Amino acid sequence: MRTDIVGRLLRAGHKIVLFVTSPERVALYQKEFAHPNLHYEVVRNFSFTTGDKIFEFFKKYLVRTKSLFIYKKASLIKNKNYLSYAGSVVLSLILGWGFLRKLARFLDQRFVQNKSFSTFFDKHNPDMVFLANLFDAMEIAMLREAKNWKVKTAGFVNSWDKITIKGHMRLLPHKLIVTNGTVKKEARKYLGEKEKNIF
């Protein structure tokens, strides 16, 4: 928001809708970001569906990285739960394959029904959706709705370690923005994203 990207879009006459989780955040942001074409929507009724809960659970095991195994080991040292640690490692070894990530993504898109954002799409009819945290279940629900509406999407990997520590990215946007070449390689390796779609 503090770059000139939003300003350029507003000066070009585009309408921008920002989604936040509380009226307090709206009041905070409006102090700094106010414009006739800049609108805020508060997401009040977001909830996990059964499908969301299932795929959120499995996303922790569909990717195998050194960072994730270090995280599991740290959890073992802290909680001393050897059974949980063993189960987590075994599930990661069994499920952490690229073809299973593709299958999970296909099933996620096809069968999970979360209509938390449908009224917003009906109200604003967007040309494009930008997602700043693709590992968040709420943003995945928005991404799914955008795909259902055939709306173009762009997503941002907002930290250098997200891909290797957050597990499986449940759905992929049309275009993915990353911060450097290392994250780009990780996006290809662990997300299965095509190089032409990564910027």
Short mmCIF file of C-alpha atoms in Angstrom, two decimals:
data_model
loop_
_atom_site.label_atom_id
_atom_site.label_comp_id
_atom_site.label_asym_id
_atom_site.label_seq_id
_atom_site.Cartn_x
_atom_site.Cartn_y
_atom_site.Cartn_z
CA MET A 1 0.00 0.00 0.00
CA ARG A 2 2.88 2.38 0.62
CA THR A 3 4.35 1.89 -2.84
CA ASP A 4 3.01 3.83 -5.83
CA ILE A 5 1.20 0.78 -7.23
CA VAL A 6 -2.17 1.65 -5.71
CA GLY A 7 -1.72 5.33 -6.55
CA ARG A 8 -1.04 4.53 -10.20
CA LEU A 9 -4.12 2.33 -10.40
CA LEU A 10 -6.29 5.00 -8.79
CA ARG A 11 -4.93 7.73 -11.07
CA ALA A 12 -5.79 5.51 -14.03
CA GLY A 13 -9.40 5.49 -12.85
CA HIS A 14 -9.55 1.98 -11.44
CA LYS A 15 -11.73 1.04 -8.48
CA ILE A 16 -9.88 -0.84 -5.72
CA VAL A 17 -11.57 -2.86 -2.99
CA LEU A 18 -9.55 -3.79 0.09
CA PHE A 19 -10.68 -6.67 2.32
CA VAL A 20 -10.07 -6.49 6.06
CA THR A 21 -11.21 -8.48 9.07
CA SER A 22 -12.61 -5.76 11.33
CA PRO A 23 -14.12 -2.23 11.29
CA GLU A 24 -11.21 -1.14 13.50
CA ARG A 25 -8.79 -1.95 10.70
CA VAL A 26 -10.88 0.04 8.26
CA ALA A 27 -10.70 3.07 10.55
CA LEU A 28 -6.95 2.64 10.92
CA TYR A 29 -6.26 2.29 7.19
CA GLN A 30 -8.58 5.12 6.18
CA LYS A 31 -6.42 7.54 8.12
CA GLU A 32 -3.58 6.84 5.68
CA PHE A 33 -5.30 5.46 2.58
CA ALA A 34 -8.39 7.37 1.50
CA HIS A 35 -9.67 7.98 -2.02
CA PRO A 36 -13.12 8.09 -3.69
CA ASN A 37 -12.22 4.95 -5.69
CA LEU A 38 -10.70 3.12 -2.72
CA HIS A 39 -13.29 0.98 -0.92
CA TYR A 40 -13.11 -1.26 2.15
CA GLU A 41 -15.01 -4.46 2.83
CA VAL A 42 -15.10 -6.16 6.24
CA VAL A 43 -15.22 -9.96 6.07
CA ARG A 44 -17.46 -10.83 9.00
CA ASN A 45 -18.82 -14.29 8.27
CA PHE A 46 -15.85 -16.31 7.10
CA SER A 47 -15.87 -19.87 8.40
CA PHE A 48 -14.13 -23.13 7.57
CA THR A 49 -16.15 -25.70 5.73
CA THR A 50 -15.53 -29.40 6.35
CA GLY A 51 -13.53 -29.49 3.12
CA ASP A 52 -11.38 -26.57 4.27
CA LYS A 53 -10.61 -28.36 7.52
CA ILE A 54 -9.56 -31.52 5.66
CA PHE A 55 -7.24 -29.78 3.20
CA GLU A 56 -5.84 -27.43 5.86
CA PHE A 57 -4.89 -30.53 7.86
CA PHE A 58 -3.20 -32.32 4.97
CA LYS A 59 -1.31 -29.29 3.66
CA LYS A 60 1.20 -29.74 6.52
CA TYR A 61 2.23 -33.11 5.11
CA LEU A 62 2.11 -32.61 1.33
CA VAL A 63 5.48 -30.84 1.24
CA ARG A 64 8.83 -32.16 2.44
CA THR A 65 11.49 -29.55 3.16
CA LYS A 66 14.40 -29.36 5.58
CA SER A 67 12.72 -26.39 7.25
CA LEU A 68 9.54 -28.35 7.94
CA PHE A 69 11.48 -31.27 9.44
CA ILE A 70 13.43 -28.84 11.65
CA TYR A 71 10.08 -27.40 12.76
CA LYS A 72 8.82 -30.91 13.59
CA LYS A 73 11.97 -31.63 15.58
CA ALA A 74 11.64 -28.36 17.49
CA SER A 75 8.05 -29.27 18.33
CA LEU A 76 9.23 -32.65 19.64
CA ILE A 77 11.85 -31.03 21.86
CA LYS A 78 9.25 -28.62 23.23
CA ASN A 79 6.30 -31.00 23.72
CA LYS A 80 8.05 -34.39 24.16
CA ASN A 81 5.24 -36.00 22.15
CA TYR A 82 7.10 -38.77 20.33
CA LEU A 83 3.96 -40.36 18.91
CA SER A 84 2.83 -37.09 17.31
CA TYR A 85 6.34 -36.50 15.95
CA ALA A 86 6.57 -39.99 14.46
CA GLY A 87 3.12 -39.71 12.90
CA SER A 88 3.96 -36.32 11.42
CA VAL A 89 7.23 -37.56 9.91
CA VAL A 90 5.61 -40.70 8.48
CA LEU A 91 2.74 -38.72 6.92
CA SER A 92 5.22 -36.29 5.35
CA LEU A 93 7.27 -39.14 3.90
CA ILE A 94 4.16 -40.81 2.48
CA LEU A 95 2.34 -37.72 1.18
CA GLY A 96 5.15 -35.32 0.27
CA TRP A 97 5.19 -36.00 -3.46
CA GLY A 98 4.52 -33.62 -6.34
CA PHE A 99 1.81 -35.74 -7.97
CA LEU A 100 -0.11 -35.91 -4.67
CA ARG A 101 0.08 -32.11 -4.35
CA LYS A 102 -1.42 -31.80 -7.82
CA LEU A 103 -4.15 -34.27 -6.94
CA ALA A 104 -4.91 -32.45 -3.66
CA ARG A 105 -5.10 -29.12 -5.50
CA PHE A 106 -7.48 -30.59 -8.10
CA LEU A 107 -9.75 -32.07 -5.43
CA ASP A 108 -9.60 -28.88 -3.36
CA GLN A 109 -10.72 -26.71 -6.28
CA ARG A 110 -13.32 -29.18 -7.48
CA PHE A 111 -15.05 -30.24 -4.28
CA VAL A 112 -14.57 -27.63 -1.54
CA GLN A 113 -17.50 -25.23 -1.42
CA ASN A 114 -16.90 -22.06 0.59
CA LYS A 115 -19.17 -19.17 -0.43
CA SER A 116 -17.85 -16.62 2.07
CA PHE A 117 -16.90 -14.23 -0.76
CA SER A 118 -19.65 -14.87 -3.31
CA THR A 119 -21.71 -11.80 -2.32
CA PHE A 120 -18.63 -9.57 -2.68
CA PHE A 121 -17.98 -10.82 -6.20
CA ASP A 122 -21.62 -10.28 -7.09
CA LYS A 123 -21.42 -6.75 -5.67
CA HIS A 124 -18.10 -5.61 -7.20
CA ASN A 125 -17.67 -7.88 -10.26
CA PRO A 126 -13.85 -7.53 -10.24
CA ASP A 127 -11.52 -7.73 -13.23
CA MET A 128 -8.66 -9.01 -11.09
CA VAL A 129 -7.99 -10.26 -7.57
CA PHE A 130 -4.66 -9.77 -5.79
CA LEU A 131 -3.82 -12.03 -2.85
CA ALA A 132 -1.07 -11.08 -0.42
CA ASN A 133 -1.04 -14.23 1.75
CA LEU A 134 -1.64 -17.38 -0.26
CA PHE A 135 -1.12 -19.70 2.70
CA ASP A 136 -4.11 -18.25 4.54
CA ALA A 137 -7.37 -20.20 4.36
CA MET A 138 -9.45 -17.04 3.97
CA GLU A 139 -7.47 -15.91 0.95
CA ILE A 140 -7.72 -19.40 -0.52
CA ALA A 141 -11.51 -19.07 -0.27
CA MET A 142 -11.29 -15.77 -2.15
CA LEU A 143 -8.99 -17.32 -4.75
CA ARG A 144 -11.40 -20.22 -5.24
CA GLU A 145 -14.31 -17.81 -5.73
CA ALA A 146 -12.27 -15.82 -8.26
CA LYS A 147 -11.56 -18.98 -10.23
CA ASN A 148 -15.25 -19.88 -10.14
CA TRP A 149 -16.04 -16.43 -11.56
CA LYS A 150 -13.27 -16.77 -14.18
CA VAL A 151 -11.52 -13.71 -12.73
CA LYS A 152 -7.78 -13.28 -13.23
CA THR A 153 -5.69 -13.63 -10.09
CA ALA A 154 -2.22 -12.66 -8.93
CA GLY A 155 -0.65 -13.76 -5.66
CA PHE A 156 2.35 -12.64 -3.65
CA VAL A 157 4.67 -14.87 -1.62
CA ASN A 158 5.13 -12.31 1.14
CA SER A 159 8.14 -13.77 2.95
CA TRP A 160 11.36 -15.54 1.97
CA ASP A 161 10.56 -18.67 4.02
CA LYS A 162 6.82 -19.13 3.40
CA ILE A 163 7.12 -21.83 0.73
CA THR A 164 9.49 -24.01 2.75
CA ILE A 165 7.81 -23.64 6.16
CA LYS A 166 4.05 -23.23 5.56
CA GLY A 167 3.44 -26.48 3.71
CA HIS A 168 1.26 -26.98 0.65
CA MET A 169 -0.27 -23.99 -1.15
CA ARG A 170 -3.79 -25.27 -1.63
CA LEU A 171 -4.59 -23.34 -4.83
CA LEU A 172 -2.39 -21.45 -7.27
CA PRO A 173 -3.18 -18.04 -8.75
CA HIS A 174 -2.78 -17.34 -12.46
CA LYS A 175 0.39 -15.32 -11.76
CA LEU A 176 2.74 -15.59 -8.79
CA ILE A 177 4.96 -12.76 -7.55
CA VAL A 178 8.09 -13.61 -5.54
CA THR A 179 10.91 -11.57 -4.05
CA ASN A 180 14.00 -13.23 -5.53
CA GLY A 181 15.43 -16.06 -7.61
CA THR A 182 15.69 -18.48 -4.68
CA VAL A 183 11.98 -18.21 -3.90
CA LYS A 184 11.25 -18.59 -7.61
CA LYS A 185 13.12 -21.92 -7.64
CA GLU A 186 11.22 -23.04 -4.54
CA ALA A 187 7.92 -22.08 -6.18
CA ARG A 188 8.76 -24.31 -9.13
CA LYS A 189 9.99 -27.18 -6.94
CA TYR A 190 7.46 -27.22 -4.10
CA LEU A 191 4.43 -25.50 -5.60
CA GLY A 192 4.71 -26.95 -9.07
CA GLU A 193 4.22 -23.49 -10.56
CA LYS A 194 5.32 -23.00 -14.16
CA GLU A 195 8.24 -20.64 -14.68
CA LYS A 196 6.27 -18.50 -17.15
CA ASN A 197 3.76 -17.69 -14.40
CA ILE A 198 6.33 -16.55 -11.81
CA PHE A 199 7.54 -12.98 -11.60
#
